[in-house]
Amino acid sequence: EHTFEVSLTIPSRPFYIIPAEPDWIHRPQRLEWDYQRATLSGLMRNFDVRHDSSAIEARLAYDSYLENGRPGEVIDLRVSFNDVELSSHVTPRQVLSEEEAAGGKRVALKIDPIEPEGGYRSGDYYGNVVLMFNARAPGAQ
């Protein structure tokens, strides 16, 4: 006999931003080291997005970076959603127009490391990327 848990989330039709491949979002993601080019790879994941009545905005909760605990050894991350670069600035950026959002769309989240001045240093690096989304108030510019 085998027993296992089954679950399902059906998003609200008027507004959702959900990973297209749901198995990755709750697990640590690994950026891979390219030995031949001595560089760090980026990460790309898709999201399904929809909002019935306005554009969708996004920002980072705080600056995104990887660190290894040693002073000065930080790798900043460039985060973009639907090819719009995000920042932790309090004002969010529009990532989907009202028309795009109303029809629903699959868009890419891209996370790319920014090579530090002086190059990458060996070590184990960790960090978090926290995305914040909101629906733009209808009629807002």
N, CA, C and O atoms as CSV, one atom per row, in Angstrom:
chain,resi,resn,atom,element,x,y,z
A,1,GLU,N,N,0.843,-1.176,0.000
A,1,GLU,CA,C,0.000,0.000,0.000
A,1,GLU,C,C,0.888,1.238,0.000
A,1,GLU,O,O,1.905,1.285,0.691
A,2,HIS,N,N,0.493,2.237,-0.781
A,2,HIS,CA,C,1.208,3.512,-0.844
A,2,HIS,C,C,0.203,4.642,-0.691
A,2,HIS,O,O,-0.832,4.678,-1.356
A,3,THR,N,N,0.531,5.543,0.187
A,3,THR,CA,C,-0.317,6.710,0.392
A,3,THR,C,C,0.510,7.948,0.088
A,3,THR,O,O,1.652,8.060,0.531
A,4,PHE,N,N,-0.053,8.859,-0.654
A,4,PHE,CA,C,0.645,10.104,-0.937
A,4,PHE,C,C,-0.356,11.239,-0.991
A,4,PHE,O,O,-1.550,11.041,-1.217
A,5,GLU,N,N,0.169,12.430,-0.778
A,5,GLU,CA,C,-0.673,13.617,-0.723
A,5,GLU,C,C,-0.841,14.214,-2.116
A,5,GLU,O,O,0.099,14.243,-2.910
A,6,VAL,N,N,-2.030,14.680,-2.396
A,6,VAL,CA,C,-2.337,15.346,-3.660
A,6,VAL,C,C,-2.942,16.702,-3.328
A,6,VAL,O,O,-3.793,16.804,-2.445
A,7,SER,N,N,-2.507,17.743,-4.029
A,7,SER,CA,C,-3.080,19.066,-3.785
A,7,SER,C,C,-3.192,19.820,-5.098
A,7,SER,O,O,-2.591,19.443,-6.104
A,8,LEU,N,N,-3.965,20.882,-5.070
A,8,LEU,CA,C,-4.191,21.683,-6.263
A,8,LEU,C,C,-4.561,23.092,-5.843
A,8,LEU,O,O,-5.312,23.290,-4.888
A,9,THR,N,N,-4.030,24.067,-6.560
A,9,THR,CA,C,-4.442,25.448,-6.366
A,9,THR,C,C,-4.986,25.949,-7.689
A,9,THR,O,O,-4.288,25.918,-8.702
A,10,ILE,N,N,-6.207,26.402,-7.685
A,10,ILE,CA,C,-6.800,27.000,-8.876
A,10,ILE,C,C,-6.767,28.505,-8.658
A,10,ILE,O,O,-7.411,29.015,-7.741
A,11,PRO,N,N,-6.014,29.224,-9.502
A,11,PRO,CA,C,-5.874,30.665,-9.269
A,11,PRO,C,C,-7.166,31.416,-9.534
A,11,PRO,O,O,-8.012,30.993,-10.322
A,12,SER,N,N,-7.289,32.537,-8.855
A,12,SER,CA,C,-8.409,33.442,-9.113
A,12,SER,C,C,-8.257,33.941,-10.545
A,12,SER,O,O,-7.163,34.332,-10.951
A,13,ARG,N,N,-9.300,33.933,-11.281
A,13,ARG,CA,C,-9.213,34.309,-12.684
A,13,ARG,C,C,-8.853,35.777,-12.902
A,13,ARG,O,O,-8.115,36.073,-13.841
A,14,PRO,N,N,-9.333,36.702,-12.088
A,14,PRO,CA,C,-9.021,38.104,-12.367
A,14,PRO,C,C,-7.542,38.472,-12.193
A,14,PRO,O,O,-7.060,39.356,-12.901
A,15,PHE,N,N,-6.797,37.822,-11.268
A,15,PHE,CA,C,-5.419,38.232,-11.011
A,15,PHE,C,C,-4.600,37.054,-10.514
A,15,PHE,O,O,-4.919,36.452,-9.488
A,16,TYR,N,N,-3.535,36.726,-11.255
A,16,TYR,CA,C,-2.604,35.715,-10.765
A,16,TYR,C,C,-1.229,35.903,-11.389
A,16,TYR,O,O,-1.090,36.388,-12.512
A,17,ILE,N,N,-0.224,35.507,-10.629
A,17,ILE,CA,C,1.165,35.456,-11.072
A,17,ILE,C,C,1.707,34.170,-10.464
A,17,ILE,O,O,2.024,34.122,-9.275
A,18,ILE,N,N,1.813,33.131,-11.281
A,18,ILE,CA,C,2.201,31.819,-10.765
A,18,ILE,C,C,3.308,31.215,-11.626
A,18,ILE,O,O,3.339,31.431,-12.838
A,19,PRO,N,N,4.215,30.459,-11.007
A,19,PRO,CA,C,5.267,29.802,-11.782
A,19,PRO,C,C,4.649,28.811,-12.774
A,19,PRO,O,O,3.755,28.043,-12.416
A,20,ALA,N,N,5.130,28.835,-14.018
A,20,ALA,CA,C,4.640,27.899,-15.030
A,20,ALA,C,C,5.108,26.482,-14.719
A,20,ALA,O,O,4.419,25.512,-15.039
A,21,GLU,N,N,6.267,26.363,-14.102
A,21,GLU,CA,C,6.799,25.073,-13.657
A,21,GLU,C,C,6.808,25.123,-12.130
A,21,GLU,O,O,7.806,25.544,-11.543
A,22,PRO,N,N,5.733,24.708,-11.475
A,22,PRO,CA,C,5.567,24.969,-10.040
A,22,PRO,C,C,6.516,24.218,-9.113
A,22,PRO,O,O,6.588,24.552,-7.930
A,23,ASP,N,N,7.240,23.228,-9.597
A,23,ASP,CA,C,8.073,22.428,-8.700
A,23,ASP,C,C,9.351,23.133,-8.250
A,23,ASP,O,O,10.010,22.629,-7.341
A,24,TRP,N,N,9.735,24.254,-8.825
A,24,TRP,CA,C,11.011,24.877,-8.488
A,24,TRP,C,C,10.909,25.967,-7.427
A,24,TRP,O,O,11.887,26.216,-6.722
A,25,ILE,N,N,9.785,26.610,-7.292
A,25,ILE,CA,C,9.678,27.858,-6.539
A,25,ILE,C,C,10.016,27.715,-5.045
A,25,ILE,O,O,10.473,28.681,-4.435
A,26,HIS,N,N,9.809,26.566,-4.460
A,26,HIS,CA,C,10.056,26.385,-3.025
A,26,HIS,C,C,11.371,25.664,-2.746
A,26,HIS,O,O,11.622,25.227,-1.623
A,27,ARG,N,N,12.208,25.542,-3.775
A,27,ARG,CA,C,13.501,24.884,-3.603
A,27,ARG,C,C,14.628,25.848,-3.941
A,27,ARG,O,O,14.455,26.732,-4.780
A,28,PRO,N,N,15.775,25.688,-3.302
A,28,PRO,CA,C,16.921,26.534,-3.665
A,28,PRO,C,C,17.271,26.335,-5.143
A,28,PRO,O,O,17.254,25.213,-5.649
A,29,GLN,N,N,17.584,27.423,-5.814
A,29,GLN,CA,C,17.984,27.373,-7.219
A,29,GLN,C,C,19.493,27.535,-7.292
A,29,GLN,O,O,20.086,28.304,-6.534
A,30,ARG,N,N,20.099,26.812,-8.201
A,30,ARG,CA,C,21.555,26.804,-8.283
A,30,ARG,C,C,22.017,27.493,-9.567
A,30,ARG,O,O,21.577,27.143,-10.662
A,31,LEU,N,N,22.901,28.467,-9.421
A,31,LEU,CA,C,23.588,29.047,-10.569
A,31,LEU,C,C,24.825,28.186,-10.808
A,31,LEU,O,O,25.549,27.861,-9.866
A,32,GLU,N,N,25.065,27.822,-12.046
A,32,GLU,CA,C,26.165,26.899,-12.359
A,32,GLU,C,C,27.421,27.653,-12.792
A,32,GLU,O,O,27.356,28.667,-13.486
A,33,TRP,N,N,28.555,27.126,-12.362
A,33,TRP,CA,C,29.842,27.682,-12.733
A,33,TRP,C,C,30.277,27.066,-14.059
A,33,TRP,O,O,30.268,25.843,-14.203
A,34,ASP,N,N,30.661,27.901,-15.034
A,34,ASP,CA,C,31.163,27.447,-16.331
A,34,ASP,C,C,32.688,27.418,-16.241
A,34,ASP,O,O,33.341,28.460,-16.289
A,35,TYR,N,N,33.243,26.219,-16.109
A,35,TYR,CA,C,34.685,26.073,-15.910
A,35,TYR,C,C,35.485,26.567,-17.105
A,35,TYR,O,O,36.524,27.202,-16.926
A,36,GLN,N,N,35.027,26.291,-18.317
A,36,GLN,CA,C,35.784,26.684,-19.508
A,36,GLN,C,C,35.887,28.192,-19.655
A,36,GLN,O,O,36.937,28.707,-20.041
A,37,ARG,N,N,34.807,28.908,-19.350
A,37,ARG,CA,C,34.812,30.367,-19.510
A,37,ARG,C,C,35.047,31.102,-18.190
A,37,ARG,O,O,35.121,32.330,-18.171
A,38,ALA,N,N,35.163,30.363,-17.097
A,38,ALA,CA,C,35.372,30.944,-15.762
A,38,ALA,C,C,34.330,32.020,-15.469
A,38,ALA,O,O,34.653,33.143,-15.081
A,39,THR,N,N,33.067,31.637,-15.669
A,39,THR,CA,C,31.975,32.572,-15.423
A,39,THR,C,C,30.786,31.841,-14.798
A,39,THR,O,O,30.729,30.612,-14.783
A,40,LEU,N,N,29.866,32.607,-14.297
A,40,LEU,CA,C,28.700,32.066,-13.610
A,40,LEU,C,C,27.479,32.188,-14.511
A,40,LEU,O,O,27.256,33.228,-15.131
A,41,SER,N,N,26.690,31.120,-14.579
A,41,SER,CA,C,25.487,31.139,-15.417
A,41,SER,C,C,24.356,31.863,-14.708
A,41,SER,O,O,24.379,32.046,-13.491
A,42,GLY,N,N,23.374,32.269,-15.486
A,42,GLY,CA,C,22.166,32.872,-14.933
A,42,GLY,C,C,21.076,31.828,-14.776
A,42,GLY,O,O,21.310,30.630,-14.936
A,43,LEU,N,N,19.903,32.297,-14.465
A,43,LEU,CA,C,18.752,31.428,-14.227
A,43,LEU,C,C,17.550,32.037,-14.932
A,43,LEU,O,O,17.360,33.253,-14.908
A,44,MET,N,N,16.738,31.194,-15.561
A,44,MET,CA,C,15.513,31.677,-16.184
A,44,MET,C,C,14.379,30.718,-15.848
A,44,MET,O,O,14.508,29.503,-16.000
A,45,ARG,N,N,13.262,31.284,-15.387
A,45,ARG,CA,C,12.057,30.515,-15.081
A,45,ARG,C,C,10.859,31.282,-15.624
A,45,ARG,O,O,10.877,32.512,-15.681
A,46,ASN,N,N,9.822,30.559,-16.020
A,46,ASN,CA,C,8.629,31.184,-16.593
A,46,ASN,C,C,7.501,31.314,-15.581
A,46,ASN,O,O,7.344,30.492,-14.679
A,47,PHE,N,N,6.719,32.380,-15.761
A,47,PHE,CA,C,5.537,32.626,-14.938
A,47,PHE,C,C,4.338,32.837,-15.853
A,47,PHE,O,O,4.459,33.425,-16.927
A,48,ASP,N,N,3.189,32.354,-15.419
A,48,ASP,CA,C,1.926,32.655,-16.084
A,48,ASP,C,C,1.282,33.803,-15.321
A,48,ASP,O,O,1.144,33.754,-14.099
A,49,VAL,N,N,0.889,34.842,-16.066
A,49,VAL,CA,C,0.455,36.098,-15.458
A,49,VAL,C,C,-0.851,36.550,-16.102
A,49,VAL,O,O,-1.047,36.415,-17.309
A,50,ARG,N,N,-1.745,37.094,-15.263
A,50,ARG,CA,C,-3.003,37.630,-15.792
A,50,ARG,C,C,-3.593,38.619,-14.794
A,50,ARG,O,O,-3.509,38.426,-13.581
A,51,HIS,N,N,-4.191,39.678,-15.326
A,51,HIS,CA,C,-4.994,40.594,-14.517
A,51,HIS,C,C,-6.046,41.199,-15.422
A,51,HIS,O,O,-5.729,41.743,-16.479
A,52,ASP,N,N,-7.290,41.106,-15.010
A,52,ASP,CA,C,-8.407,41.509,-15.864
A,52,ASP,C,C,-8.562,43.006,-16.059
A,52,ASP,O,O,-9.104,43.429,-17.080
A,53,SER,N,N,-8.102,43.832,-15.110
A,53,SER,CA,C,-8.504,45.235,-15.190
A,53,SER,C,C,-7.392,46.277,-15.191
A,53,SER,O,O,-7.690,47.469,-15.274
A,54,SER,N,N,-6.123,45.881,-15.104
A,54,SER,CA,C,-5.064,46.898,-15.167
A,54,SER,C,C,-3.713,46.250,-15.432
A,54,SER,O,O,-3.581,45.027,-15.485
A,55,ALA,N,N,-2.719,47.107,-15.594
A,55,ALA,CA,C,-1.348,46.653,-15.795
A,55,ALA,C,C,-0.827,45.997,-14.511
A,55,ALA,O,O,-1.428,46.126,-13.445
A,56,ILE,N,N,0.296,45.296,-14.636
A,56,ILE,CA,C,0.928,44.643,-13.486
A,56,ILE,C,C,2.294,45.284,-13.266
A,56,ILE,O,O,3.049,45.510,-14.211
A,57,GLU,N,N,2.596,45.571,-12.003
A,57,GLU,CA,C,3.860,46.183,-11.618
A,57,GLU,C,C,4.643,45.228,-10.728
A,57,GLU,O,O,4.076,44.332,-10.101
A,58,ALA,N,N,5.966,45.435,-10.683
A,58,ALA,CA,C,6.809,44.594,-9.835
A,58,ALA,C,C,8.010,45.392,-9.348
A,58,ALA,O,O,8.407,46.394,-9.943
A,59,ARG,N,N,8.566,44.914,-8.254
A,59,ARG,CA,C,9.819,45.452,-7.724
A,59,ARG,C,C,10.442,44.381,-6.840
A,59,ARG,O,O,9.804,43.376,-6.525
A,60,LEU,N,N,11.677,44.598,-6.446
A,60,LEU,CA,C,12.351,43.716,-5.504
A,60,LEU,C,C,12.097,44.223,-4.092
A,60,LEU,O,O,12.063,45.433,-3.867
A,61,ALA,N,N,11.920,43.318,-3.142
A,61,ALA,CA,C,11.728,43.725,-1.750
A,61,ALA,C,C,13.005,44.368,-1.209
A,61,ALA,O,O,12.946,45.277,-0.382
A,62,TYR,N,N,14.152,43.894,-1.679
A,62,TYR,CA,C,15.452,44.462,-1.312
A,62,TYR,C,C,16.447,44.066,-2.395
A,62,TYR,O,O,16.163,43.197,-3.218
A,63,ASP,N,N,17.616,44.709,-2.391
A,63,ASP,CA,C,18.628,44.398,-3.397
A,63,ASP,C,C,18.957,42.910,-3.357
A,63,ASP,O,O,19.059,42.312,-2.286
A,64,SER,N,N,19.120,42.324,-4.537
A,64,SER,CA,C,19.394,40.887,-4.619
A,64,SER,C,C,20.878,40.648,-4.870
A,64,SER,O,O,21.477,41.247,-5.764
A,65,TYR,N,N,21.452,39.774,-4.076
A,65,TYR,CA,C,22.865,39.447,-4.209
A,65,TYR,C,C,23.138,38.100,-3.548
A,65,TYR,O,O,22.328,37.582,-2.780
A,66,LEU,N,N,24.302,37.557,-3.874
A,66,LEU,CA,C,24.802,36.341,-3.239
A,66,LEU,C,C,26.001,36.738,-2.392
A,66,LEU,O,O,26.783,37.606,-2.779
A,67,GLU,N,N,26.143,36.104,-1.239
A,67,GLU,CA,C,27.296,36.400,-0.391
A,67,GLU,C,C,27.814,35.111,0.216
A,67,GLU,O,O,27.095,34.118,0.329
A,68,ASN,N,N,29.086,35.152,0.604
A,68,ASN,CA,C,29.695,33.967,1.204
A,68,ASN,C,C,30.114,34.193,2.653
A,68,ASN,O,O,30.748,33.325,3.254
A,69,GLY,N,N,29.770,35.341,3.216
A,69,GLY,CA,C,30.092,35.618,4.609
A,69,GLY,C,C,31.408,36.328,4.815
A,69,GLY,O,O,31.694,36.788,5.921
A,70,ARG,N,N,32.223,36.430,3.766
A,70,ARG,CA,C,33.493,37.146,3.891
A,70,ARG,C,C,33.295,38.586,3.429
A,70,ARG,O,O,32.647,38.822,2.410
A,71,PRO,N,N,33.840,39.545,4.159
A,71,PRO,CA,C,33.667,40.962,3.805
A,71,PRO,C,C,34.111,41.251,2.370
A,71,PRO,O,O,35.179,40.819,1.936
A,72,GLY,N,N,33.275,41.984,1.648
A,72,GLY,CA,C,33.616,42.405,0.296
A,72,GLY,C,C,33.443,41.356,-0.780
A,72,GLY,O,O,33.719,41.627,-1.948
A,73,GLU,N,N,32.995,40.169,-0.420
A,73,GLU,CA,C,32.825,39.106,-1.413
A,73,GLU,C,C,31.341,38.881,-1.655
A,73,GLU,O,O,30.720,37.981,-1.090
A,74,VAL,N,N,30.800,39.731,-2.513
A,74,VAL,CA,C,29.371,39.727,-2.830
A,74,VAL,C,C,29.217,39.691,-4.347
A,74,VAL,O,O,29.979,40.336,-5.067
A,75,ILE,N,N,28.240,38.944,-4.826
A,75,ILE,CA,C,27.901,38.913,-6.248
A,75,ILE,C,C,26.501,39.501,-6.386
A,75,ILE,O,O,25.520,38.884,-5.970
A,76,ASP,N,N,26.410,40.691,-6.968
A,76,ASP,CA,C,25.101,41.307,-7.196
A,76,ASP,C,C,24.358,40.547,-8.287
A,76,ASP,O,O,24.970,39.955,-9.176
A,77,LEU,N,N,23.034,40.573,-8.206
A,77,LEU,CA,C,22.193,39.887,-9.186
A,77,LEU,C,C,21.336,40.894,-9.940
A,77,LEU,O,O,20.748,41.797,-9.343
A,78,ARG,N,N,21.271,40.732,-11.249
A,78,ARG,CA,C,20.370,41.530,-12.094
A,78,ARG,C,C,19.105,40.692,-12.274
A,78,ARG,O,O,19.162,39.570,-12.776
A,79,VAL,N,N,17.971,41.242,-11.862
A,79,VAL,CA,C,16.701,40.517,-11.905
A,79,VAL,C,C,15.771,41.233,-12.871
A,79,VAL,O,O,15.539,42.436,-12.750
A,80,SER,N,N,15.241,40.483,-13.828
A,80,SER,CA,C,14.268,41.074,-14.749
A,80,SER,C,C,13.058,40.161,-14.870
A,80,SER,O,O,13.159,38.940,-14.755
A,81,PHE,N,N,11.920,40.784,-15.105
A,81,PHE,CA,C,10.656,40.067,-15.272
A,81,PHE,C,C,10.019,40.603,-16.544
A,81,PHE,O,O,9.753,41.800,-16.658
A,82,ASN,N,N,9.778,39.714,-17.499
A,82,ASN,CA,C,9.249,40.114,-18.809
A,82,ASN,C,C,10.169,41.156,-19.452
A,82,ASN,O,O,9.706,42.126,-20.052
A,83,ASP,N,N,11.485,40.935,-19.314
A,83,ASP,CA,C,12.532,41.799,-19.872
A,83,ASP,C,C,12.541,43.217,-19.301
A,83,ASP,O,O,13.081,44.129,-19.928
A,84,VAL,N,N,11.956,43.413,-18.133
A,84,VAL,CA,C,12.004,44.699,-17.435
A,84,VAL,C,C,12.889,44.508,-16.203
A,84,VAL,O,O,12.565,43.713,-15.321
A,85,GLU,N,N,14.007,45.239,-16.144
A,85,GLU,CA,C,14.905,45.108,-15.004
A,85,GLU,C,C,14.254,45.700,-13.759
A,85,GLU,O,O,13.713,46.805,-13.788
A,86,LEU,N,N,14.319,44.942,-12.666
A,86,LEU,CA,C,13.689,45.353,-11.415
A,86,LEU,C,C,14.733,45.869,-10.436
A,86,LEU,O,O,15.910,45.517,-10.518
A,87,SER,N,N,14.285,46.704,-9.514
A,87,SER,CA,C,15.152,47.201,-8.448
A,87,SER,C,C,14.352,47.202,-7.153
A,87,SER,O,O,13.162,46.888,-7.134
A,88,SER,N,N,15.033,47.562,-6.081
A,88,SER,CA,C,14.358,47.633,-4.782
A,88,SER,C,C,13.806,49.031,-4.520
A,88,SER,O,O,13.331,49.313,-3.420
A,89,HIS,N,N,13.864,49.896,-5.511
A,89,HIS,CA,C,13.295,51.238,-5.358
A,89,HIS,C,C,11.827,51.108,-4.971
A,89,HIS,O,O,11.135,50.210,-5.449
A,90,VAL,N,N,11.355,51.992,-4.116
A,90,VAL,CA,C,9.991,51.907,-3.591
A,90,VAL,C,C,8.933,51.983,-4.694
A,90,VAL,O,O,7.841,51.435,-4.540
A,91,THR,N,N,9.245,52.657,-5.802
A,91,THR,CA,C,8.292,52.758,-6.906
A,91,THR,C,C,8.445,51.541,-7.815
A,91,THR,O,O,9.517,51.335,-8.384
A,92,PRO,N,N,7.397,50.733,-7.964
A,92,PRO,CA,C,7.500,49.549,-8.820
A,92,PRO,C,C,7.553,49.929,-10.296
A,92,PRO,O,O,7.200,51.047,-10.672
A,93,ARG,N,N,7.997,48.991,-11.127
A,93,ARG,CA,C,8.047,49.189,-12.577
A,93,ARG,C,C,6.943,48.375,-13.229
A,93,ARG,O,O,6.625,47.274,-12.777
A,94,GLN,N,N,6.370,48.907,-14.273
A,94,GLN,CA,C,5.341,48.160,-15.001
A,94,GLN,C,C,6.014,47.027,-15.761
A,94,GLN,O,O,6.942,47.260,-16.535
A,95,VAL,N,N,5.548,45.797,-15.541
A,95,VAL,CA,C,6.119,44.640,-16.220
A,95,VAL,C,C,5.183,44.067,-17.279
A,95,VAL,O,O,5.632,43.350,-18.173
A,96,LEU,N,N,3.891,44.373,-17.193
A,96,LEU,CA,C,2.924,44.015,-18.230
A,96,LEU,C,C,1.939,45.162,-18.394
A,96,LEU,O,O,1.469,45.744,-17.416
A,97,SER,N,N,1.638,45.473,-19.637
A,97,SER,CA,C,0.634,46.499,-19.911
A,97,SER,C,C,-0.746,45.950,-19.566
A,97,SER,O,O,-0.910,44.749,-19.353
A,98,GLU,N,N,-1.722,46.826,-19.514
A,98,GLU,CA,C,-3.096,46.397,-19.249
A,98,GLU,C,C,-3.557,45.397,-20.306
A,98,GLU,O,O,-4.224,44.415,-19.981
A,99,GLU,N,N,-3.209,45.640,-21.564
A,99,GLU,CA,C,-3.620,44.751,-22.650
A,99,GLU,C,C,-2.968,43.375,-22.523
A,99,GLU,O,O,-3.634,42.351,-22.677
A,100,GLU,N,N,-1.651,43.354,-22.240
A,100,GLU,CA,C,-0.952,42.073,-22.073
A,100,GLU,C,C,-1.533,41.295,-20.900
A,100,GLU,O,O,-1.780,40.094,-21.001
A,101,ALA,N,N,-1.748,41.989,-19.795
A,101,ALA,CA,C,-2.240,41.334,-18.581
A,101,ALA,C,C,-3.650,40.791,-18.769
A,101,ALA,O,O,-3.965,39.707,-18.277
A,102,ALA,N,N,-4.500,41.529,-19.473
A,102,ALA,CA,C,-5.890,41.101,-19.657
A,102,ALA,C,C,-5.971,39.805,-20.447
A,102,ALA,O,O,-6.834,38.969,-20.180
A,103,GLY,N,N,-5.082,39.630,-21.414
A,103,GLY,CA,C,-5.103,38.418,-22.221
A,103,GLY,C,C,-4.396,37.248,-21.568
A,103,GLY,O,O,-4.547,36.108,-22.007
A,104,GLY,N,N,-3.624,37.517,-20.520
A,104,GLY,CA,C,-2.817,36.472,-19.906
A,104,GLY,C,C,-1.577,36.231,-20.749
A,104,GLY,O,O,-1.633,36.304,-21.977
A,105,LYS,N,N,-0.475,35.949,-20.105
A,105,LYS,CA,C,0.774,35.796,-20.834
A,105,LYS,C,C,1.753,34.967,-20.019
A,105,LYS,O,O,1.743,35.010,-18.788
A,106,ARG,N,N,2.594,34.216,-20.706
A,106,ARG,CA,C,3.714,33.524,-20.064
A,106,ARG,C,C,4.946,34.395,-20.258
A,106,ARG,O,O,5.301,34.735,-21.386
A,107,VAL,N,N,5.597,34.757,-19.156
A,107,VAL,CA,C,6.756,35.648,-19.221
A,107,VAL,C,C,7.919,35.051,-18.440
A,107,VAL,O,O,7.736,34.189,-17.581
A,108,ALA,N,N,9.115,35.527,-18.756
A,108,ALA,CA,C,10.324,34.991,-18.134
A,108,ALA,C,C,10.799,35.853,-16.968
A,108,ALA,O,O,10.799,37.082,-17.030
A,109,LEU,N,N,11.198,35.167,-15.912
A,109,LEU,CA,C,11.970,35.756,-14.824
A,109,LEU,C,C,13.416,35.394,-15.121
A,109,LEU,O,O,13.739,34.218,-15.291
A,110,LYS,N,N,14.286,36.389,-15.186
A,110,LYS,CA,C,15.704,36.137,-15.437
A,110,LYS,C,C,16.515,36.696,-14.279
A,110,LYS,O,O,16.300,37.822,-13.831
A,111,ILE,N,N,17.446,35.889,-13.811
A,111,ILE,CA,C,18.347,36.296,-12.736
A,111,ILE,C,C,19.762,36.066,-13.242
A,111,ILE,O,O,20.167,34.930,-13.489
A,112,ASP,N,N,20.509,37.150,-13.395
A,112,ASP,CA,C,21.863,37.062,-13.929
A,112,ASP,C,C,22.858,37.650,-12.944
A,112,ASP,O,O,22.647,38.742,-12.416
A,113,PRO,N,N,23.951,36.922,-12.695
A,113,PRO,CA,C,24.985,37.462,-11.812
A,113,PRO,C,C,25.746,38.585,-12.508
A,113,PRO,O,O,25.932,38.565,-13.725
A,114,ILE,N,N,26.177,39.553,-11.730
A,114,ILE,CA,C,27.010,40.647,-12.232
A,114,ILE,C,C,28.419,40.393,-11.702
A,114,ILE,O,O,28.648,40.403,-10.493
A,115,GLU,N,N,29.347,40.168,-12.609
A,115,GLU,CA,C,30.707,39.838,-12.184
A,115,GLU,C,C,31.300,40.978,-11.362
A,115,GLU,O,O,31.320,42.126,-11.805
A,116,PRO,N,N,31.782,40.657,-10.161
A,116,PRO,CA,C,32.360,41.702,-9.307
A,116,PRO,C,C,33.657,42.258,-9.905
A,116,PRO,O,O,34.347,41.587,-10.673
A,117,GLU,N,N,33.961,43.489,-9.533
A,117,GLU,CA,C,35.241,44.061,-9.933
A,117,GLU,C,C,36.335,43.162,-9.370
A,117,GLU,O,O,36.318,42.829,-8.186
A,118,GLY,N,N,37.266,42.777,-10.197
A,118,GLY,CA,C,38.316,41.858,-9.759
A,118,GLY,C,C,37.960,40.402,-9.995
A,118,GLY,O,O,38.766,39.518,-9.708
A,119,GLY,N,N,36.766,40.136,-10.515
A,119,GLY,CA,C,36.369,38.769,-10.855
A,119,GLY,C,C,35.719,38.022,-9.702
A,119,GLY,O,O,35.623,38.511,-8.576
A,120,TYR,N,N,35.279,36.823,-10.034
A,120,TYR,CA,C,34.637,35.962,-9.040
A,120,TYR,C,C,35.689,35.359,-8.121
A,120,TYR,O,O,36.796,35.039,-8.555
A,121,ARG,N,N,35.339,35.207,-6.851
A,121,ARG,CA,C,36.230,34.570,-5.875
A,121,ARG,C,C,35.610,33.256,-5.437
A,121,ARG,O,O,34.388,33.135,-5.341
A,122,SER,N,N,36.449,32.285,-5.176
A,122,SER,CA,C,35.943,30.963,-4.799
A,122,SER,C,C,35.188,31.032,-3.474
A,122,SER,O,O,35.440,31.903,-2.642
A,123,GLY,N,N,34.269,30.109,-3.301
A,123,GLY,CA,C,33.497,30.040,-2.070
A,123,GLY,C,C,32.087,29.562,-2.322
A,123,GLY,O,O,31.664,29.410,-3.468
A,124,ASP,N,N,31.373,29.329,-1.260
A,124,ASP,CA,C,29.966,28.943,-1.328
A,124,ASP,C,C,29.136,30.191,-1.067
A,124,ASP,O,O,29.254,30.812,-0.010
A,125,TYR,N,N,28.302,30.555,-2.024
A,125,TYR,CA,C,27.516,31.786,-1.962
A,125,TYR,C,C,26.034,31.470,-1.820
A,125,TYR,O,O,25.534,30.497,-2.384
A,126,TYR,N,N,25.346,32.303,-1.061
A,126,TYR,CA,C,23.908,32.130,-0.849
A,126,TYR,C,C,23.227,33.491,-0.866
A,126,TYR,O,O,23.847,34.512,-0.568
A,127,GLY,N,N,21.958,33.492,-1.215
A,127,GLY,CA,C,21.195,34.728,-1.200
A,127,GLY,C,C,19.735,34.463,-1.485
A,127,GLY,O,O,19.329,33.322,-1.706
A,128,ASN,N,N,18.951,35.523,-1.478
A,128,ASN,CA,C,17.512,35.425,-1.742
A,128,ASN,C,C,17.102,36.482,-2.748
A,128,ASN,O,O,17.688,37.563,-2.816
A,129,VAL,N,N,16.089,36.150,-3.525
A,129,VAL,CA,C,15.453,37.109,-4.422
A,129,VAL,C,C,13.990,37.150,-4.009
A,129,VAL,O,O,13.298,36.133,-4.048
A,130,VAL,N,N,13.521,38.331,-3.614
A,130,VAL,CA,C,12.129,38.477,-3.188
A,130,VAL,C,C,11.440,39.454,-4.137
A,130,VAL,O,O,11.751,40.645,-4.163
A,131,LEU,N,N,10.502,38.923,-4.914
A,131,LEU,CA,C,9.743,39.720,-5.878
A,131,LEU,C,C,8.429,40.148,-5.260
A,131,LEU,O,O,7.776,39.372,-4.562
A,132,MET,N,N,8.045,41.382,-5.520
A,132,MET,CA,C,6.754,41.884,-5.048
A,132,MET,C,C,5.968,42.372,-6.262
A,132,MET,O,O,6.470,43.162,-7.062
A,133,PHE,N,N,4.733,41.894,-6.390
A,133,PHE,CA,C,3.880,42.257,-7.516
A,133,PHE,C,C,2.644,42.982,-7.013
A,133,PHE,O,O,2.180,42.748,-5.897
A,134,ASN,N,N,2.124,43.856,-7.841
A,134,ASN,CA,C,0.830,44.454,-7.532
A,134,ASN,C,C,0.139,44.846,-8.830
A,134,ASN,O,O,0.765,45.014,-9.876
A,135,ALA,N,N,-1.161,44.983,-8.719
A,135,ALA,CA,C,-1.961,45.449,-9.843
A,135,ALA,C,C,-1.962,46.968,-9.800
A,135,ALA,O,O,-2.249,47.570,-8.765
A,136,ARG,N,N,-1.642,47.577,-10.922
A,136,ARG,CA,C,-1.679,49.039,-10.995
A,136,ARG,C,C,-3.128,49.483,-10.864
A,136,ARG,O,O,-4.030,48.865,-11.430
A,137,ALA,N,N,-3.341,50.540,-10.125
A,137,ALA,CA,C,-4.698,51.065,-9.967
A,137,ALA,C,C,-5.252,51.416,-11.345
A,137,ALA,O,O,-4.584,52.110,-12.112
A,138,PRO,N,N,-6.448,50.958,-11.675
A,138,PRO,CA,C,-7.016,51.266,-12.991
A,138,PRO,C,C,-7.003,52.769,-13.255
A,138,PRO,O,O,-7.423,53.564,-12.415
A,139,GLY,N,N,-6.517,53.142,-14.430
A,139,GLY,CA,C,-6.456,54.547,-14.812
A,139,GLY,C,C,-5.204,55.267,-14.354
A,139,GLY,O,O,-4.981,56.410,-14.754
A,140,ALA,N,N,-4.356,54.623,-13.509
A,140,ALA,CA,C,-3.124,55.268,-13.021
A,140,ALA,C,C,-2.101,55.344,-14.143
A,140,ALA,O,O,-2.063,54.480,-15.019
A,141,GLN,N,N,-1.281,56.369,-14.114
A,141,GLN,CA,C,-0.228,56.528,-15.125
A,141,GLN,C,C,1.107,56.199,-14.536
A,141,GLN,O,O,2.122,56.272,-15.229
